[in-house]
Amino acid sequence: RDYYASRGLGDVYKRQDFICAVGVKCNKCKRLQYRRCKHRTQEERKMKIQNMIKKITIAVLSAAMMLAPIVNIKAASTDVVDTSKTGSITIHKYDMTAAKQAGVNTSQFTPTGKQDAAAEAALEKYVIKGVEFSYLRVGDVEQQSENGKIQMIYELPTTIQQILDLTSSDAAKTEGSKTYFTSQQINEKLVKALEDNTVTKDKLEDYMGKNGTAMDETNANGVTSKDKLPLGLYLIVETKAPENVTYTTNPWFVQLPSTDSKGDDWFYDV
């Protein structure tokens, strides 16, 4: 499952003018480029997002959706991860609203973490160029044996735990200063936090701004990638978009190496 949420509904972004949603120049919200005006009340912004969630299926809620996996729950059939390898992350950015309006059946595309040539061909007219994503390795990934089954657990730093409202009682394992959680715990907390309000998204963006590394902007094919990455759990955040993009994708996590829902071995290029 991928979860996306709209952001800044109705806002108009200008690099210099900082125009608010009502079309009046705002002298107070001179913040980072493409960040929405904060002068609406939290209640107004929450109502806008809730109304949008009611209208559109969560799986394709973003008007500019990308194909990318979230953290996997199931361990691969080959249990041993080759720690001598590095991984890579490739992101495709598409205008899914335009694709749907043109009659493309977007529901047929299920993100697996592997390249999908059919999806790329069907969506090639709807790529979005000039979008910047940032990445950050937030922790280790370990295998844990429980009742004869192997599951993956993920380290998260204290700040992200607090942002997602994860507590020590949620932890699958604590080892020294490191705390690990299952993918289900992480995903459920992330989805709930992003659906309920926009504060979580702001906090993750701010965290990434201080700690993350920007990828190259998406090219003419709507693609950006980064290779030679150490294995682990990564947080991905959309950090900059062209002025004509009014919806941004929610932050998400990627595991390197990854595996599909069938657990058919590990793949290191996601």
Coordinates of C-alpha atoms in Angstrom, one line a residue:
R1 CA 0.0 0.0 0.0
D2 CA 1.1 3.5 -0.7
Y3 CA -0.4 6.4 1.1
Y4 CA -0.4 9.9 -0.3
A5 CA -2.0 13.2 0.8
S6 CA -2.7 16.5 -0.8
R7 CA -1.0 19.6 0.5
G8 CA -1.7 23.3 0.3
L9 CA -5.1 22.9 -1.5
G10 CA -5.8 26.0 -3.4
D11 CA -2.6 27.7 -2.5
V12 CA -0.7 29.6 -5.1
Y13 CA 3.1 29.5 -4.8
K14 CA 5.4 32.3 -5.9
R15 CA 9.1 32.4 -5.4
Q16 CA 9.1 36.2 -4.5
D17 CA 5.5 37.2 -3.8
F18 CA 4.5 34.6 -1.1
I19 CA 0.8 34.8 -2.1
C20 CA -1.7 33.2 0.2
A21 CA -4.6 31.1 -0.8
V22 CA -7.0 34.1 -0.8
G23 CA -4.8 35.9 -3.3
V24 CA -3.5 38.5 -0.9
K25 CA 0.2 39.1 -0.5
C26 CA 1.3 37.8 2.9
N27 CA 4.2 39.5 4.6
K28 CA 4.4 37.0 7.4
C29 CA 5.0 33.6 5.7
K30 CA 8.3 34.2 4.0
R31 CA 9.4 30.7 4.6
L32 CA 11.1 28.0 2.4
Q33 CA 10.0 28.0 -1.2
Y34 CA 6.9 25.9 -1.9
R35 CA 5.8 25.7 1.7
R36 CA 2.1 26.5 2.2
C37 CA 0.9 29.5 4.1
K38 CA 0.5 28.9 7.8
H39 CA -2.0 31.6 8.5
R40 CA -5.0 29.3 8.1
T41 CA -6.2 27.7 11.2
Q42 CA -5.2 24.1 11.8
E43 CA -8.9 23.3 11.7
E44 CA -9.4 24.7 8.2
R45 CA -6.4 22.8 6.9
K46 CA -7.5 19.6 8.5
M47 CA -11.0 19.9 7.1
K48 CA -9.6 20.4 3.6
I49 CA -7.5 17.3 3.8
Q50 CA -10.4 15.2 5.3
N51 CA -12.7 16.3 2.6
M52 CA -10.2 15.4 -0.1
I53 CA -9.6 12.0 1.6
K54 CA -13.3 11.3 1.4
K55 CA -13.4 12.1 -2.3
I56 CA -10.4 10.2 -3.6
T57 CA -9.1 6.7 -2.8
I58 CA -6.0 7.0 -0.5
A59 CA -3.9 4.8 -2.8
V60 CA -4.0 7.6 -5.5
L61 CA -4.7 10.6 -3.5
S62 CA -1.8 12.7 -4.7
A63 CA -2.3 14.5 -7.9
A64 CA 1.4 13.9 -8.6
M65 CA 2.0 10.4 -7.5
M66 CA 5.1 8.3 -7.9
L67 CA 5.7 4.6 -8.1
A68 CA 7.7 3.6 -5.0
P69 CA 7.5 1.0 -2.3
I70 CA 7.0 1.4 1.4
V71 CA 8.7 -0.7 4.0
N72 CA 8.3 -4.4 3.4
I73 CA 6.8 -6.7 6.0
K74 CA 7.8 -10.1 4.8
A75 CA 11.4 -11.4 4.7
A76 CA 12.8 -12.9 1.5
S77 CA 13.0 -16.6 0.9
T78 CA 16.8 -16.2 0.9
D79 CA 17.3 -15.1 4.5
V80 CA 20.9 -14.0 4.2
V81 CA 21.4 -10.4 3.2
D82 CA 24.7 -9.7 1.3
T83 CA 26.1 -6.9 3.5
S84 CA 29.0 -6.4 1.1
K85 CA 26.6 -4.9 -1.4
T86 CA 25.2 -1.4 -1.7
G87 CA 21.8 -0.4 -3.0
S88 CA 20.1 2.2 -5.1
I89 CA 16.8 4.2 -5.1
T90 CA 15.0 5.3 -8.3
I91 CA 12.0 7.5 -8.2
H92 CA 9.4 8.1 -10.9
K93 CA 7.3 11.2 -10.7
Y94 CA 3.9 11.3 -12.5
D95 CA 0.9 13.5 -12.8
M96 CA -1.7 10.8 -12.0
T97 CA -4.7 13.2 -12.0
A98 CA -3.9 14.1 -15.7
A99 CA -3.4 10.4 -16.5
K100 CA -6.7 9.5 -15.0
Q101 CA -8.5 12.3 -16.8
A102 CA -7.0 11.1 -20.1
G103 CA -8.5 7.6 -19.4
V104 CA -5.4 5.8 -18.1
N105 CA -6.4 3.0 -15.6
T106 CA -4.0 3.9 -12.8
S107 CA -5.4 1.3 -10.5
Q108 CA -3.7 -1.4 -12.5
F109 CA -0.3 -0.2 -11.2
T110 CA 0.8 -1.7 -7.9
P111 CA 4.1 -0.5 -6.5
T112 CA 6.4 -3.4 -5.8
G113 CA 9.8 -1.8 -5.6
K114 CA 10.8 -3.3 -9.0
Q115 CA 10.9 -1.7 -12.4
D116 CA 7.5 -1.7 -14.1
A117 CA 8.0 -1.2 -17.9
A118 CA 4.3 -1.3 -18.5
A119 CA 3.6 1.5 -16.0
E120 CA 6.4 3.6 -17.5
A121 CA 5.0 3.2 -21.0
A122 CA 1.4 4.0 -20.0
L123 CA 2.5 7.1 -18.0
E124 CA 5.3 8.5 -20.2
K125 CA 3.1 11.4 -21.3
Y126 CA 2.5 12.5 -17.6
V127 CA 6.0 12.7 -16.2
I128 CA 6.9 15.7 -14.1
K129 CA 10.3 17.3 -14.5
G130 CA 12.2 19.4 -12.0
V131 CA 11.0 17.8 -8.7
E132 CA 13.6 17.4 -6.0
F133 CA 13.6 14.5 -3.4
S134 CA 15.9 14.2 -0.5
Y135 CA 16.9 11.0 1.3
L136 CA 18.3 10.1 4.7
R137 CA 19.5 6.8 6.1
V138 CA 17.7 6.7 9.4
G139 CA 18.8 3.3 10.8
D140 CA 19.8 -0.3 10.5
V141 CA 17.6 -3.1 9.3
E142 CA 17.8 -6.4 11.2
Q143 CA 16.3 -9.9 10.9
Q144 CA 14.5 -11.2 13.9
S145 CA 13.4 -14.8 14.5
E146 CA 10.1 -15.2 16.3
N147 CA 8.1 -18.4 16.6
G148 CA 10.1 -20.0 13.8
K149 CA 9.5 -17.1 11.4
I150 CA 11.8 -14.4 10.2
Q151 CA 10.7 -10.8 10.3
M152 CA 12.4 -7.6 9.6
I153 CA 12.8 -4.9 12.2
Y154 CA 13.9 -1.3 11.7
E155 CA 15.9 1.1 13.7
L156 CA 14.5 4.7 14.1
P157 CA 16.2 7.7 15.7
T158 CA 14.5 9.2 18.7
T159 CA 13.3 12.3 16.8
I160 CA 11.4 10.3 14.2
Q161 CA 9.9 8.1 16.9
Q162 CA 8.6 11.2 18.6
I163 CA 7.3 12.7 15.3
L164 CA 5.4 9.4 14.5
D165 CA 4.3 9.0 18.1
L166 CA 6.1 5.7 18.5
T167 CA 6.8 4.7 22.1
S168 CA 9.0 2.2 23.9
S169 CA 6.0 -0.1 24.3
D170 CA 5.8 -0.3 20.5
A171 CA 9.4 -1.4 20.1
A172 CA 10.2 -4.9 18.8
K173 CA 13.7 -4.7 20.2
T174 CA 15.9 -2.4 22.2
E175 CA 19.6 -2.8 22.1
G176 CA 21.7 -0.2 23.8
S177 CA 20.8 3.2 22.4
K178 CA 19.1 1.6 19.3
T179 CA 15.3 0.9 19.2
Y180 CA 13.8 -1.2 16.5
F181 CA 10.2 -1.5 15.2
T182 CA 8.3 -3.7 12.8
S183 CA 7.3 -2.4 9.4
Q184 CA 3.6 -2.7 10.4
Q185 CA 4.1 -0.5 13.5
I186 CA 6.0 2.2 11.4
N187 CA 3.5 2.2 8.5
E188 CA 0.4 2.4 10.7
K189 CA 1.8 5.2 12.8
L190 CA 3.0 7.1 9.7
V191 CA -0.3 6.7 7.8
K192 CA -2.4 7.8 10.9
A193 CA -0.2 10.8 11.5
L194 CA -0.3 12.0 7.9
E195 CA -4.1 11.5 7.6
D196 CA -4.9 13.3 10.8
N197 CA -3.0 16.5 10.2
T198 CA -0.3 18.3 8.3
V199 CA 2.0 18.9 11.2
T200 CA 3.6 15.5 10.9
K201 CA 4.5 16.3 7.3
D202 CA 6.0 19.6 8.2
K203 CA 8.1 18.0 11.0
L204 CA 9.5 15.3 8.7
E205 CA 10.3 18.0 6.0
D206 CA 12.0 20.1 8.6
Y207 CA 14.0 17.1 9.8
M208 CA 15.0 16.2 6.3
G209 CA 16.0 19.8 5.6
K210 CA 18.5 19.7 8.5
N211 CA 19.8 16.1 8.0
G212 CA 18.9 14.9 4.5
T213 CA 20.8 14.9 1.2
A214 CA 19.1 16.2 -2.0
M215 CA 18.9 14.0 -5.1
D216 CA 19.2 15.4 -8.6
E217 CA 15.9 16.9 -9.8
T218 CA 13.7 14.6 -11.9
N219 CA 14.8 14.6 -15.5
A220 CA 12.8 14.9 -18.7
N221 CA 11.5 11.3 -18.1
G222 CA 10.4 12.2 -14.6
V223 CA 13.1 10.1 -13.0
T224 CA 15.8 10.6 -10.4
S225 CA 18.1 8.1 -8.8
K226 CA 20.9 7.6 -6.3
D227 CA 23.2 4.6 -6.2
K228 CA 26.0 3.3 -4.0
L229 CA 23.9 3.7 -0.9
P230 CA 24.7 1.8 2.3
L231 CA 22.1 -0.8 3.2
G232 CA 19.5 0.3 5.8
L233 CA 16.2 2.1 6.2
Y234 CA 15.8 5.4 4.3
L235 CA 13.3 8.2 4.7
I236 CA 12.4 9.9 1.4
V237 CA 10.8 13.4 1.3
E238 CA 9.8 15.6 -1.6
T239 CA 11.6 18.8 -0.9
K240 CA 11.1 21.0 -3.9
A241 CA 8.7 21.1 -6.9
P242 CA 8.0 23.4 -9.9
E243 CA 5.5 26.2 -9.3
N244 CA 2.8 24.4 -11.4
V245 CA 2.8 21.4 -8.9
T246 CA 0.4 22.1 -6.1
Y247 CA 0.3 18.6 -4.6
T248 CA 3.3 16.9 -3.1
T249 CA 3.8 13.3 -2.1
N250 CA 3.8 12.3 1.5
P251 CA 7.1 11.2 3.1
W252 CA 7.8 7.4 3.0
F253 CA 10.3 4.8 4.0
V254 CA 12.4 2.5 1.8
Q255 CA 14.3 -0.5 2.9
L256 CA 17.6 -1.5 1.2
P257 CA 17.7 -4.3 0.3
S258 CA 14.0 -4.9 -0.3
T259 CA 11.7 -7.7 -1.3
D260 CA 8.2 -8.0 -2.8
S261 CA 5.1 -9.3 -1.0
K262 CA 6.0 -12.9 -2.0
G263 CA 9.4 -12.7 -0.4
D264 CA 11.1 -13.8 -3.6
D265 CA 14.7 -13.1 -2.7
W266 CA 16.3 -9.7 -2.0
F267 CA 16.8 -7.0 -4.5
Y268 CA 19.2 -4.1 -3.9
D269 CA 18.0 -1.7 -6.6
V270 CA 14.6 -0.3 -5.6

